[in-house]
Each structure stands twice: as C-alpha cells, then as structure tokens.
mmCIF file of C-alpha atoms and ligand atoms in Angstrom:
data_model
loop_
_atom_site.group_PDB
_atom_site.id
_atom_site.type_symbol
_atom_site.label_atom_id
_atom_site.label_comp_id
_atom_site.label_asym_id
_atom_site.label_seq_id
_atom_site.Cartn_x
_atom_site.Cartn_y
_atom_site.Cartn_z
ATOM 1 C CA UNK A 20 123.462 111.221 61.720
ATOM 2 C CA UNK A 21 121.678 108.012 62.591
ATOM 3 C CA UNK A 22 124.228 105.327 63.342
ATOM 4 C CA UNK A 23 121.816 102.440 63.046
ATOM 5 C CA UNK A 24 124.194 100.033 61.353
ATOM 6 C CA UNK A 25 126.723 100.004 64.176
ATOM 7 C CA UNK A 26 127.193 96.456 65.424
ATOM 8 C CA UNK A 27 128.872 95.119 68.480
ATOM 9 C CA UNK A 28 130.853 91.985 67.774
ATOM 10 C CA UNK A 29 131.625 89.210 70.224
ATOM 11 C CA UNK A 30 135.028 90.591 71.029
ATOM 12 C CA UNK A 31 134.118 94.290 71.025
ATOM 13 C CA UNK A 32 134.506 95.807 74.478
ATOM 14 C CA UNK A 33 131.517 97.752 75.692
ATOM 15 C CA UNK A 34 131.795 98.237 79.433
ATOM 16 C CA UNK A 35 128.510 97.581 81.167
ATOM 17 C CA UNK A 36 127.231 99.983 83.818
ATOM 18 C CA UNK A 37 127.822 99.114 87.461
ATOM 19 C CA UNK A 38 124.355 97.646 87.950
ATOM 20 C CA UNK A 39 124.402 94.134 89.300
ATOM 21 C CA UNK A 40 121.954 91.389 88.361
ATOM 22 C CA UNK A 41 122.601 89.675 91.701
ATOM 23 C CA UNK A 42 119.962 90.204 94.387
ATOM 24 C CA UNK A 43 120.965 91.923 97.636
ATOM 25 C CA UNK A 44 118.379 89.789 99.453
ATOM 26 C CA UNK A 45 115.770 92.532 99.906
ATOM 27 C CA UNK A 46 112.257 92.263 98.462
ATOM 28 C CA UNK A 47 110.054 94.562 96.359
ATOM 29 C CA UNK A 48 106.442 95.606 96.906
ATOM 30 C CA UNK A 49 104.237 96.446 93.919
ATOM 31 C CA UNK A 50 100.763 97.989 94.106
ATOM 32 C CA UNK A 51 98.617 97.937 90.962
ATOM 33 C CA UNK A 52 96.137 100.772 90.418
ATOM 34 C CA UNK A 53 94.149 99.689 87.339
ATOM 35 C CA UNK A 54 92.120 102.879 86.818
ATOM 36 C CA UNK A 55 92.672 105.148 83.807
ATOM 37 C CA UNK A 56 90.883 108.177 82.355
ATOM 38 C CA UNK A 57 90.732 106.569 78.947
ATOM 39 C CA UNK A 58 92.205 103.520 77.285
ATOM 40 C CA UNK A 59 95.179 104.133 74.983
ATOM 41 C CA UNK A 60 95.079 102.481 71.570
ATOM 42 C CA UNK A 61 98.095 100.209 72.112
ATOM 43 C CA UNK A 62 97.538 99.242 75.762
ATOM 44 C CA UNK A 63 97.041 95.640 76.842
ATOM 45 C CA UNK A 64 97.680 96.091 80.587
ATOM 46 C CA UNK A 65 94.894 95.282 82.979
ATOM 47 C CA UNK A 66 93.191 98.689 83.197
ATOM 48 C CA UNK A 67 89.641 100.021 83.447
ATOM 49 C CA UNK A 68 88.638 103.395 82.062
ATOM 50 C CA UNK A 69 86.239 105.801 83.697
ATOM 51 C CA UNK A 70 85.476 103.806 86.869
ATOM 52 C CA UNK A 71 86.885 106.265 89.417
ATOM 53 C CA UNK A 72 83.930 105.739 91.787
ATOM 54 C CA UNK A 73 85.410 102.321 92.672
ATOM 55 C CA UNK A 74 88.739 103.748 93.861
ATOM 56 C CA UNK A 75 87.826 104.176 97.589
ATOM 57 C CA UNK A 76 86.689 100.527 97.906
ATOM 58 C CA UNK A 77 89.734 99.408 95.941
ATOM 59 C CA UNK A 78 92.103 101.291 98.279
ATOM 60 C CA UNK A 79 90.373 99.727 101.318
ATOM 61 C CA UNK A 80 90.858 96.287 99.708
ATOM 62 C CA UNK A 81 94.550 96.955 99.155
ATOM 63 C CA UNK A 82 94.941 97.747 102.845
ATOM 64 C CA UNK A 83 93.134 94.476 103.694
ATOM 65 C CA UNK A 84 95.392 92.572 101.336
ATOM 66 C CA UNK A 85 98.471 94.060 103.037
ATOM 67 C CA UNK A 86 97.151 92.956 106.443
ATOM 68 C CA UNK A 87 96.516 89.414 105.185
ATOM 69 C CA UNK A 88 99.944 89.142 103.540
ATOM 70 C CA UNK A 89 101.657 90.558 106.628
ATOM 71 C CA UNK A 90 100.163 87.596 108.516
ATOM 72 C CA UNK A 91 102.232 85.238 106.355
ATOM 73 C CA UNK A 92 105.656 84.472 107.898
ATOM 74 C CA UNK A 93 107.541 84.791 104.587
ATOM 75 C CA UNK A 94 106.434 88.373 103.885
ATOM 76 C CA UNK A 95 106.589 89.383 107.520
ATOM 77 C CA UNK A 96 110.276 88.414 107.576
ATOM 78 C CA UNK A 97 111.250 90.257 104.399
ATOM 79 C CA UNK A 98 113.085 93.573 104.282
ATOM 80 C CA UNK A 99 111.540 95.606 101.450
ATOM 81 C CA UNK A 100 113.764 98.088 99.663
ATOM 82 C CA UNK A 101 111.269 99.354 97.068
ATOM 83 C CA UNK A 102 107.579 100.204 96.774
ATOM 84 C CA UNK A 103 106.141 100.880 93.326
ATOM 85 C CA UNK A 104 102.680 102.184 92.431
ATOM 86 C CA UNK A 105 102.025 101.072 88.862
ATOM 87 C CA UNK A 106 99.016 100.892 86.627
ATOM 88 C CA UNK A 107 96.849 101.979 85.124
ATOM 89 C CA UNK A 108 97.226 105.512 86.345
ATOM 90 C CA UNK A 109 98.206 105.675 90.034
ATOM 91 C CA UNK A 110 98.226 109.485 89.841
ATOM 92 C CA UNK A 111 94.404 109.279 89.768
ATOM 93 C CA UNK A 112 94.596 108.504 93.507
ATOM 94 C CA UNK A 113 94.098 111.477 95.794
ATOM 95 C CA UNK A 114 97.093 112.341 97.994
ATOM 96 C CA UNK A 115 95.071 111.080 100.983
ATOM 97 C CA UNK A 116 94.497 107.699 99.334
ATOM 98 C CA UNK A 117 98.175 107.434 98.462
ATOM 99 C CA UNK A 118 99.146 108.431 101.993
ATOM 100 C CA UNK A 119 96.816 105.748 103.402
ATOM 101 C CA UNK A 120 98.508 103.092 101.264
ATOM 102 C CA UNK A 121 102.064 104.145 102.110
ATOM 103 C CA UNK A 122 101.261 104.278 105.839
ATOM 104 C CA UNK A 123 99.606 100.832 105.645
ATOM 105 C CA UNK A 124 102.606 99.423 103.759
ATOM 106 C CA UNK A 125 104.992 100.753 106.405
ATOM 107 C CA UNK A 126 102.794 99.441 109.231
ATOM 108 C CA UNK A 127 102.486 95.962 107.750
ATOM 109 C CA UNK A 128 105.941 95.390 106.257
ATOM 110 C CA UNK A 129 109.534 96.194 107.137
ATOM 111 C CA UNK A 130 111.185 98.727 104.845
ATOM 112 C CA UNK A 131 114.901 99.521 104.580
ATOM 113 C CA UNK A 132 116.049 103.059 105.270
ATOM 114 C CA UNK A 133 116.061 105.094 102.048
ATOM 115 C CA UNK A 134 113.554 102.786 100.330
ATOM 116 C CA UNK A 135 112.734 103.797 96.765
ATOM 117 C CA UNK A 136 109.037 104.734 96.597
ATOM 118 C CA UNK A 137 107.953 105.255 92.997
ATOM 119 C CA UNK A 138 104.719 106.201 91.356
ATOM 120 C CA UNK A 139 103.727 106.129 87.714
ATOM 121 C CA UNK A 140 101.921 109.283 86.666
ATOM 122 C CA UNK A 141 100.209 110.534 83.574
ATOM 123 C CA UNK A 142 101.203 114.119 82.794
ATOM 124 C CA UNK A 143 97.527 114.952 82.166
ATOM 125 C CA UNK A 144 96.351 113.879 85.612
ATOM 126 C CA UNK A 145 98.453 115.814 88.118
ATOM 127 C CA UNK A 146 98.389 119.310 89.605
ATOM 128 C CA UNK A 147 101.164 121.243 91.351
ATOM 129 C CA UNK A 148 99.468 120.719 94.727
ATOM 130 C CA UNK A 149 98.974 116.980 94.123
ATOM 131 C CA UNK A 150 102.679 116.578 93.373
ATOM 132 C CA UNK A 151 103.617 118.436 96.575
ATOM 133 C CA UNK A 152 101.228 116.188 98.508
ATOM 134 C CA UNK A 153 102.468 113.008 96.793
ATOM 135 C CA UNK A 154 106.038 113.951 97.762
ATOM 136 C CA UNK A 155 104.919 114.645 101.347
ATOM 137 C CA UNK A 156 103.214 111.241 101.414
ATOM 138 C CA UNK A 157 106.627 109.673 100.668
ATOM 139 C CA UNK A 158 106.952 109.442 96.884
ATOM 140 C CA UNK A 159 110.631 109.973 96.034
ATOM 141 C CA UNK A 160 110.605 108.795 92.407
ATOM 142 C CA UNK A 161 108.120 109.693 89.693
ATOM 143 C CA UNK A 162 107.832 107.812 86.416
ATOM 144 C CA UNK A 163 105.992 109.844 83.790
ATOM 145 C CA UNK A 164 104.178 108.167 80.891
ATOM 146 C CA UNK A 165 105.267 110.690 78.256
ATOM 147 C CA UNK A 166 105.604 108.346 75.228
ATOM 148 C CA UNK A 167 106.208 111.110 72.669
ATOM 149 C CA UNK A 168 106.888 114.842 72.300
ATOM 150 C CA UNK A 169 105.002 114.955 69.016
ATOM 151 C CA UNK A 170 101.394 116.166 69.235
ATOM 152 C CA UNK A 171 100.225 114.006 66.308
ATOM 153 C CA UNK A 172 101.778 110.870 67.772
ATOM 154 C CA UNK A 173 100.174 111.516 71.167
ATOM 155 C CA UNK A 174 96.821 111.863 69.439
ATOM 156 C CA UNK A 175 97.243 108.645 67.460
ATOM 157 C CA UNK A 176 98.150 106.789 70.668
ATOM 158 C CA UNK A 177 94.986 108.166 72.338
ATOM 159 C CA UNK A 178 97.035 109.735 75.114
ATOM 160 C CA UNK A 179 95.115 112.295 77.167
ATOM 161 C CA UNK A 180 98.036 114.678 77.717
ATOM 162 C CA UNK A 181 99.731 117.315 75.583
ATOM 163 C CA UNK A 182 103.409 118.107 75.170
ATOM 164 C CA UNK A 183 102.860 121.226 77.332
ATOM 165 C CA UNK A 184 101.467 118.997 80.105
ATOM 166 C CA UNK A 185 104.789 117.137 80.148
ATOM 167 C CA UNK A 186 106.854 120.332 80.605
ATOM 168 C CA UNK A 187 104.450 121.591 83.265
ATOM 169 C CA UNK A 188 104.473 118.303 85.193
ATOM 170 C CA UNK A 189 108.266 117.973 85.185
ATOM 171 C CA UNK A 190 108.659 121.549 86.443
ATOM 172 C CA UNK A 191 106.022 121.029 89.136
ATOM 173 C CA UNK A 192 107.564 117.711 90.220
ATOM 174 C CA UNK A 193 110.978 119.385 90.580
ATOM 175 C CA UNK A 194 109.414 122.210 92.602
ATOM 176 C CA UNK A 195 107.707 119.597 94.775
ATOM 177 C CA UNK A 196 111.184 118.289 95.608
ATOM 178 C CA UNK A 197 111.051 114.987 93.697
ATOM 179 C CA UNK A 198 114.692 114.495 92.793
ATOM 180 C CA UNK A 199 114.381 111.273 90.827
ATOM 181 C CA UNK A 200 112.331 111.545 87.644
ATOM 182 C CA UNK A 201 111.916 109.100 84.819
ATOM 183 C CA UNK A 202 110.140 109.436 81.487
ATOM 184 C CA UNK A 203 108.709 106.553 79.454
ATOM 185 C CA UNK A 204 109.047 106.956 75.697
ATOM 186 C CA UNK A 205 107.899 104.751 72.847
ATOM 187 C CA UNK A 206 109.415 104.232 69.398
ATOM 188 C CA UNK A 207 108.629 102.177 66.296
ATOM 189 C CA UNK A 208 105.128 103.642 66.166
ATOM 190 C CA UNK A 209 103.244 103.056 62.904
ATOM 191 C CA UNK A 210 104.380 105.639 60.365
ATOM 192 C CA UNK A 211 106.949 107.164 62.762
ATOM 193 C CA UNK A 212 109.804 108.979 61.060
ATOM 194 C CA UNK A 213 113.306 108.606 62.581
ATOM 195 C CA UNK A 214 113.604 112.408 62.695
ATOM 196 C CA UNK A 215 110.483 112.630 64.901
ATOM 197 C CA UNK A 216 111.872 109.976 67.252
ATOM 198 C CA UNK A 217 115.144 111.869 67.402
ATOM 199 C CA UNK A 218 113.296 115.072 68.363
ATOM 200 C CA UNK A 219 111.430 113.178 71.073
ATOM 201 C CA UNK A 220 114.738 111.926 72.508
ATOM 202 C CA UNK A 221 116.280 115.405 72.309
ATOM 203 C CA UNK A 222 113.355 116.937 74.144
ATOM 204 C CA UNK A 223 113.428 114.206 76.802
ATOM 205 C CA UNK A 224 117.140 114.770 77.399
ATOM 206 C CA UNK A 225 116.569 118.531 77.627
ATOM 207 C CA UNK A 226 114.297 117.888 80.628
ATOM 208 C CA UNK A 227 117.347 116.461 82.446
ATOM 209 C CA UNK A 228 115.436 113.613 84.040
ATOM 210 C CA UNK A 229 117.552 111.070 85.867
ATOM 211 C CA UNK A 230 116.111 108.092 83.997
ATOM 212 C CA UNK A 231 114.658 107.335 80.560
ATOM 213 C CA UNK A 232 112.804 104.184 79.501
ATOM 214 C CA UNK A 233 112.578 103.790 75.720
ATOM 215 C CA UNK A 234 110.339 100.911 74.653
ATOM 216 C CA UNK A 235 109.699 99.744 71.141
ATOM 217 C CA UNK A 236 105.993 99.447 70.515
ATOM 218 C CA UNK A 237 104.678 95.900 70.522
ATOM 219 C CA UNK A 238 101.321 95.548 68.826
ATOM 220 C CA UNK A 239 99.335 93.306 71.148
ATOM 221 C CA UNK A 240 96.392 91.251 69.842
ATOM 222 C CA UNK A 241 93.010 92.636 70.860
ATOM 223 C CA UNK A 242 94.104 96.259 71.184
ATOM 224 C CA UNK A 243 92.485 98.983 69.024
ATOM 225 C CA UNK A 244 95.845 99.465 67.309
ATOM 226 C CA UNK A 245 95.945 95.769 66.412
ATOM 227 C CA UNK A 246 92.538 96.054 64.714
ATOM 228 C CA UNK A 247 93.560 99.267 62.910
ATOM 229 C CA UNK A 248 96.518 97.345 61.461
ATOM 230 C CA UNK A 249 94.347 94.357 60.573
ATOM 231 C CA UNK A 250 91.938 96.623 58.695
ATOM 232 C CA UNK A 251 94.837 98.235 56.844
ATOM 233 C CA UNK A 252 94.181 101.670 58.397
ATOM 234 C CA UNK A 253 97.782 101.863 59.537
ATOM 235 C CA UNK A 254 100.947 99.875 58.916
ATOM 236 C CA UNK A 255 103.531 98.662 61.445
ATOM 237 C CA UNK A 256 107.015 100.017 61.026
ATOM 238 C CA UNK A 257 109.515 97.838 59.161
ATOM 239 C CA UNK A 258 112.031 95.883 61.234
ATOM 240 C CA UNK A 259 114.816 97.817 59.528
ATOM 241 C CA UNK A 260 113.441 101.168 60.719
ATOM 242 C CA UNK A 261 112.800 99.786 64.201
ATOM 243 C CA UNK A 262 116.386 98.527 64.413
ATOM 244 C CA UNK A 263 117.688 101.886 63.195
ATOM 245 C CA UNK A 264 115.749 103.716 65.903
ATOM 246 C CA UNK A 265 116.861 101.242 68.568
ATOM 247 C CA UNK A 266 120.530 101.659 67.690
ATOM 248 C CA UNK A 267 120.170 105.415 67.455
ATOM 249 C CA UNK A 268 118.596 105.490 70.923
ATOM 250 C CA UNK A 269 121.490 103.597 72.498
ATOM 251 C CA UNK A 270 124.147 105.786 70.874
ATOM 252 C CA UNK A 271 122.317 109.068 71.401
ATOM 253 C CA UNK A 272 121.544 108.515 75.076
ATOM 254 C CA UNK A 273 125.074 107.215 75.762
ATOM 255 C CA UNK A 274 126.371 110.451 74.242
ATOM 256 C CA UNK A 275 124.160 112.394 76.668
ATOM 257 C CA UNK A 276 125.520 110.595 79.750
ATOM 258 C CA UNK A 277 122.776 107.994 80.199
ATOM 259 C CA UNK A 278 124.055 104.515 80.811
ATOM 260 C CA UNK A 279 122.206 101.735 79.057
ATOM 261 C CA UNK A 280 121.719 99.304 81.940
ATOM 262 C CA UNK A 281 118.845 97.180 80.610
ATOM 263 C CA UNK A 282 117.444 96.477 77.142
ATOM 264 C CA UNK A 283 114.986 99.417 77.320
ATOM 265 C CA UNK A 284 116.319 101.448 80.250
ATOM 266 C CA UNK A 285 118.868 104.237 80.600
ATOM 267 C CA UNK A 286 119.975 106.128 83.683
ATOM 268 C CA UNK A 287 122.312 108.770 85.010
ATOM 269 C CA UNK A 288 124.870 107.157 87.365
ATOM 270 C CA UNK A 289 123.132 105.823 90.485
ATOM 271 C CA UNK A 290 119.606 106.388 89.161
ATOM 272 C CA UNK A 291 118.682 102.995 87.703
ATOM 273 C CA UNK A 292 115.216 101.791 88.755
ATOM 274 C CA UNK A 293 115.923 99.865 91.932
ATOM 275 C CA UNK A 294 112.420 98.398 91.798
ATOM 276 C CA UNK A 295 112.687 96.995 88.280
ATOM 277 C CA UNK A 296 116.129 95.607 89.085
ATOM 278 C CA UNK A 297 114.452 93.471 91.757
ATOM 279 C CA UNK A 298 112.500 91.649 89.005
ATOM 280 C CA UNK A 299 115.596 91.162 86.872
ATOM 281 C CA UNK A 300 117.900 89.995 89.669
ATOM 282 C CA UNK A 301 115.528 87.256 90.844
ATOM 283 C CA UNK A 302 114.498 88.871 94.161
ATOM 284 C CA UNK A 303 111.189 88.075 95.868
ATOM 285 C CA UNK A 304 108.369 90.509 95.135
ATOM 286 C CA UNK A 305 104.867 90.882 96.445
ATOM 287 C CA UNK A 306 102.249 92.276 94.070
ATOM 288 C CA UNK A 307 99.052 93.735 95.519
ATOM 289 C CA UNK A 308 95.897 94.686 93.639
ATOM 290 C CA UNK A 309 93.980 93.226 90.711
ATOM 291 C CA UNK A 310 96.214 91.343 88.232
ATOM 292 C CA UNK A 311 99.416 91.903 90.254
ATOM 293 C CA UNK A 312 102.019 89.106 90.165
ATOM 294 C CA UNK A 313 104.105 87.788 93.073
ATOM 295 C CA UNK A 314 107.158 85.573 93.551
ATOM 296 C CA UNK A 315 108.514 84.261 96.846
ATOM 297 C CA UNK A 316 111.590 82.503 95.507
ATOM 298 C CA UNK A 317 109.794 79.145 95.190
ATOM 299 C CA UNK A 318 106.342 79.923 93.810
ATOM 300 C CA UNK A 319 104.664 82.444 91.519
ATOM 301 C CA UNK A 320 101.033 83.523 91.560
ATOM 302 C CA UNK A 321 98.881 86.412 90.425
ATOM 303 C CA UNK A 322 95.774 88.155 91.644
ATOM 304 C CA UNK A 323 92.485 87.963 89.735
ATOM 305 C CA UNK A 324 92.363 90.263 86.734
ATOM 306 C CA UNK A 325 89.054 91.836 87.654
ATOM 307 C CA UNK A 326 88.841 94.720 90.111
ATOM 308 C CA UNK A 327 85.209 93.883 91.090
ATOM 309 C CA UNK A 328 86.139 90.304 92.025
ATOM 310 C CA UNK A 329 89.294 91.548 93.717
ATOM 311 C CA UNK A 330 87.308 93.948 95.955
ATOM 312 C CA UNK A 331 84.647 91.295 96.645
ATOM 313 C CA UNK A 332 87.212 88.664 97.734
ATOM 314 C CA UNK A 333 89.052 91.073 100.007
ATOM 315 C CA UNK A 334 85.795 92.327 101.525
ATOM 316 C CA UNK A 335 85.118 88.698 102.415
ATOM 317 C CA UNK A 336 88.536 88.500 104.076
ATOM 318 C CA UNK A 337 90.096 86.306 101.364
ATOM 319 C CA UNK A 338 93.127 86.811 99.171
ATOM 320 C CA UNK A 339 92.206 87.035 95.485
ATOM 321 C CA UNK A 340 94.985 84.776 94.205
ATOM 322 C CA UNK A 341 95.019 82.469 91.224
ATOM 323 C CA UNK A 342 97.440 80.605 88.953
ATOM 324 C CA UNK A 343 99.947 79.521 91.584
ATOM 325 C CA UNK A 344 102.869 77.523 90.207
ATOM 326 C CA UNK A 345 106.026 76.015 91.652
ATOM 327 C CA UNK A 346 109.172 77.336 90.047
ATOM 328 C CA UNK A 347 111.160 74.126 89.575
ATOM 329 C CA UNK A 348 114.855 73.930 88.759
ATOM 330 C CA UNK A 349 114.342 73.944 84.963
ATOM 331 C CA UNK A 350 112.140 77.068 85.148
ATOM 332 C CA UNK A 351 114.515 78.742 87.567
ATOM 333 C CA UNK A 352 117.391 78.255 85.151
ATOM 334 C CA UNK A 353 115.444 79.658 82.210
ATOM 335 C CA UNK A 354 114.279 82.614 84.270
ATOM 336 C CA UNK A 355 117.807 83.430 85.313
ATOM 337 C CA UNK A 356 118.858 83.356 81.650
ATOM 338 C CA UNK A 357 115.973 85.614 80.485
ATOM 339 C CA UNK A 358 116.215 88.067 83.321
ATOM 340 C CA UNK A 359 119.946 88.451 83.657
ATOM 341 C CA UNK A 360 120.525 88.732 79.913
ATOM 342 C CA UNK A 361 118.190 91.750 79.850
ATOM 343 C CA UNK A 362 120.558 93.546 82.211
ATOM 344 C CA UNK A 363 123.710 94.809 80.492
ATOM 345 C CA UNK A 364 126.076 93.216 83.033
ATOM 346 C CA UNK A 365 124.685 89.875 81.830
ATOM 347 C CA UNK A 366 124.633 86.416 83.326
ATOM 348 C CA UNK A 367 127.396 85.800 85.859
ATOM 349 C CA UNK A 368 129.016 82.401 85.207
ATOM 350 C CA UNK A 369 130.210 82.147 88.820
ATOM 351 C CA UNK A 370 126.732 82.966 90.149
ATOM 352 C CA UNK A 371 125.237 80.252 87.929
ATOM 353 C CA UNK A 372 127.606 77.635 89.351
ATOM 354 C CA UNK A 373 126.912 78.858 92.880
ATOM 355 C CA UNK A 374 123.120 78.553 92.388
ATOM 356 C CA UNK A 375 122.863 75.413 90.288
ATOM 357 C CA UNK A 376 126.158 73.562 90.803
ATOM 358 C CA UNK A 377 126.740 73.255 87.050
ATOM 359 C CA UNK A 378 128.893 75.004 84.471
ATOM 360 C CA UNK A 379 126.766 77.257 82.239
ATOM 361 C CA UNK A 380 129.105 77.123 79.235
ATOM 362 C CA UNK A 381 129.138 73.337 79.392
ATOM 363 C CA UNK A 382 125.391 72.970 79.922
ATOM 364 C CA UNK A 383 124.464 75.208 76.978
ATOM 365 C CA UNK A 384 127.523 74.651 74.802
ATOM 366 C CA UNK A 385 125.600 73.896 71.565
ATOM 367 C CA UNK A 386 123.410 76.973 71.702
ATOM 368 C CA UNK A 387 126.278 79.174 72.885
ATOM 369 C CA UNK A 388 128.363 78.013 69.926
ATOM 370 C CA UNK A 389 125.532 79.104 67.663
ATOM 371 C CA UNK A 390 124.778 82.421 69.354
ATOM 372 C CA UNK A 391 128.372 83.510 69.998
ATOM 373 C CA UNK A 392 129.647 82.951 66.486
ATOM 374 C CA UNK A 393 128.795 83.873 62.925
ATOM 375 C CA UNK A 394 128.909 87.280 61.222
ATOM 376 C CA UNK A 395 126.593 88.896 63.798
ATOM 377 C CA UNK A 396 127.019 87.178 67.174
ATOM 378 C CA UNK A 397 124.118 87.657 69.554
ATOM 379 C CA UNK A 398 126.016 86.814 72.745
ATOM 380 C CA UNK A 399 129.520 87.484 73.987
ATOM 381 C CA UNK A 400 131.543 86.693 77.110
ATOM 382 C CA UNK A 401 133.105 89.484 79.089
ATOM 383 C CA UNK A 402 134.477 89.709 82.635
ATOM 384 C CA UNK A 403 133.034 86.331 83.644
ATOM 385 C CA UNK A 404 129.560 87.138 82.291
ATOM 386 C CA UNK A 405 127.581 86.133 79.194
ATOM 387 C CA UNK A 406 126.063 89.275 77.670
ATOM 388 C CA UNK A 407 123.923 90.236 74.712
ATOM 389 C CA UNK A 408 125.809 91.982 71.899
ATOM 390 C CA UNK A 409 124.250 95.039 70.250
ATOM 391 C CA UNK A 410 122.550 92.758 67.723
ATOM 392 C CA UNK A 411 121.507 90.427 70.542
ATOM 393 C CA UNK A 412 119.890 93.318 72.432
ATOM 394 C CA UNK A 413 117.602 93.999 69.481
ATOM 395 C CA UNK A 414 116.791 90.288 69.178
ATOM 396 C CA UNK A 415 116.602 89.640 72.932
ATOM 397 C CA UNK A 416 113.248 87.802 72.792
ATOM 398 C CA UNK A 417 114.403 85.489 70.050
ATOM 399 C CA UNK A 418 117.654 84.726 71.946
ATOM 400 C CA UNK A 419 115.554 83.724 74.970
ATOM 401 C CA UNK A 420 113.271 81.579 72.784
ATOM 402 C CA UNK A 421 116.317 79.688 71.566
ATOM 403 C CA UNK A 422 117.275 78.823 75.150
ATOM 404 C CA UNK A 423 113.700 77.581 75.754
ATOM 405 C CA UNK A 424 113.899 75.402 72.633
ATOM 406 C CA UNK A 425 117.311 74.067 73.694
ATOM 407 C CA UNK A 426 116.000 73.167 77.142
ATOM 408 C CA UNK A 427 112.927 71.369 75.700
ATOM 409 C CA UNK A 428 115.197 69.333 73.419
ATOM 410 C CA UNK A 429 117.488 68.395 76.341
ATOM 411 C CA UNK A 430 114.487 67.467 78.516
ATOM 412 C CA UNK A 431 113.020 65.158 75.868
ATOM 413 C CA UNK A 432 116.386 63.558 74.972
HETATM 414 S S1 SF4 B 30 97.446 105.389 80.580
HETATM 415 FE FE1 SF4 B 30 98.873 103.627 80.566
HETATM 416 S S2 SF4 B 30 97.770 101.969 81.577
HETATM 417 FE FE2 SF4 B 30 96.233 103.550 81.068
HETATM 418 S S3 SF4 B 30 95.404 102.884 79.099
HETATM 419 FE FE3 SF4 B 30 97.100 104.302 78.651
HETATM 420 S S4 SF4 B 30 98.928 102.974 78.418
HETATM 421 FE FE4 SF4 B 30 97.320 101.749 79.419
#
C-alpha cells in the first residue's frame, strides 16, 4: 500500500539519524569529469558528449590545477577527508588516468587516514577489469547512476545502460572489493506510474547497496525533456503523484533499514555520503575541473564552464576561476539555514548562537511562527534543533525561499 498521505506534525517524534550537520573541520576535494557518452534528456549538468579525445589533456590540466592550488597556503594547510570524482561520467577515465589523479591528489594535499574516495559511474561504461583497477587505484565508494529499473523509462531518459548492466556492474564492483556502493534513482518522471517506481525501489533494495539517493526529477529549462514538455509530447507528473511517491520512498526505505539522513539520501548505518555531508555542514571544499565550485569558508568561486578554455588556461599556468564572491554574514546565515535544514538532524540552535552570537528563534520569530503552525507545519523543534517536518521535506525549496524573503524584508526595513 502506498502511504502517501502520512504527515508528520510539529510535535510528532521522528528520531533523526546520527548524522551531524556540524563540520569536523576537515575539507573535501571534488574533481569534475565532464565527459559523457551521450547526453541524457533531462541533464543540465556541465557535460560534453563524445569528446573522449580531450580526456588526456584534461587529466594533465587537473594535475596542474592541483599543483597550483597546493601552492596556496589555505589548501596546503587543510586536512582532506574525502575525494569525489563526479561528472559527467568519471568511469570513462582509464584506470591509469584515475590512478594518476589520485596519486597527484595525495602528493599535493594532505588526506586523513581512511579518506572516502568516491567515483560516479555509469553502469554502461565499466568492465570487470576496470572496476578491479579502479579499486586498486584507491576508489572505496562507487556511486552508480542507475535512475530506473524499468527498460522503457531508461530509454525515455536517453540512458545508455540496460537493467542487466546494473546487475552486472554491482556484482563486478562487489567482486572487485568495493564495499560501499550507492545507487542514484529518479522518480516523478513524466507518465511514471507509482507501481513502476515501487518496483524500481524494490529492485534497488534487493541489490543490498549501502546507500540510495532518490531524487525527484526537476525539469530544467533548455534540456530536451523541457522542450518535449513545451511541445506537448509529454506531460510532467502532477504534484499529488510526486508527493505520493516521495512519501512512499521515505516509508519504504525506512522499512528496509535505510535511514533517511538528507532530503534525497538514505543509508545503512554508517554509510552516509561523507563527501556530500561536507557541503551540507558548511565545510571548506575545493573543486577542480571545468565548472567545479569551491568554498574556503570566506569566499566562493567556480571554474570556467568550458573544458577547452579550462585546458587552455591551465596549459598557460593559470587557474581558470571566475565568479568569486565574498560570503558575508547575511549569506552565511542563509546558507546555514538551507544546508542544515536539508539534513534530517536539522539546524542546531546552540550552533547558531555559537557562530553568529544571536538567538535563531528570536531572529526569525515571524517566519517560524508561520512555518511551525497551521494544519500542516513545515518545521518543528526537536532536541535543540529546528527540522523540516514530513510536509516540509517535500516543500524544502519553498521553505528556504521563505527565509530568503524574510531576510530581504528585514534588510530593507
Ligand atoms: S550520464 Fe549523467 S552527467 Fe552524463 S548526460 Fe547523463 S545525466 Fe548528465
């Protein structure tokens, strides 16, 4: 039965997992590999299809970027606890290229013992030998872009893999000794039936991966899917169906022993994504590669979103950075609200006072009164933290927008 109408009220107790949204002081390293076999219909990440010939020069540029960043005192002094290869499709790298990057990262930066080293992989792009070699190169966590276990849905999304590829890849990854596997799934696809989503979740759970990410599809302007919807070739799912699937996901995965530790993420005990937690707990992170974002605690910047320009700048011995901005106190407060509310433990009231010297409940009393009351409260207070309720989880973006609006009103008053 789909329990989509289950609501969590402000006073309902729903113990959050033991995942803290308070940084342990270590940093995260992200490496963006923008290359893909083919572009998926819904994708708006910075990716380039069918340009594999550029990968060797791109890898050499990443190594140069590491050397340049390691020359900066801030990054040289950091202890990194995670390294994440994201994309794009990092599994298009050869094991030698991946090995080169991991060795360069270890030579240029200081890593903690037992660092989490993750790689995103497309089930259609790996072989048994590659997975053995990736594990030997140091990969200890693999995040598979599965999206669906329904052949028709995979086709509509323009994914290059089949359901059989998923089973094969998981088995090969286990045999390669990778003990921490995650699958990415997507719901609220146009025309998706709840029963098909349920089968996808059942099949994912049957694989016994340590981690599951379940994202609701966002139709981004400019994507092929966006134009298909504009032309009336397909219709987005209703909000009611999306909400039903979201609630079903939470209840189903909880029943299978996965703790819901972030809006879209579920893990067996101890297997939350340490890398993604670094973004949500406000840690510093260094992003390398075209379009990658960085944050050093005071400033944010990103790299150019063009792999040709990125390679050219690095070949000339320059960083390819753009869009640097200071994160002032007002932005820092909003970011802490957005990021810590996403995590199920929520925003720690004591931590807020420690960081900003103010009382959160007092500072945002009008908006909290609004969001914590009414027939379907979106926020609740529990164990010294402000947390999203079940309804608030579904409406997370709109809750955050209301804090932005509140802050603009206070600033102009
Ligand atoms: S494989 Fe991933 S990054 Fe590449 S086009 Fe598809 S969704 Fe985008």
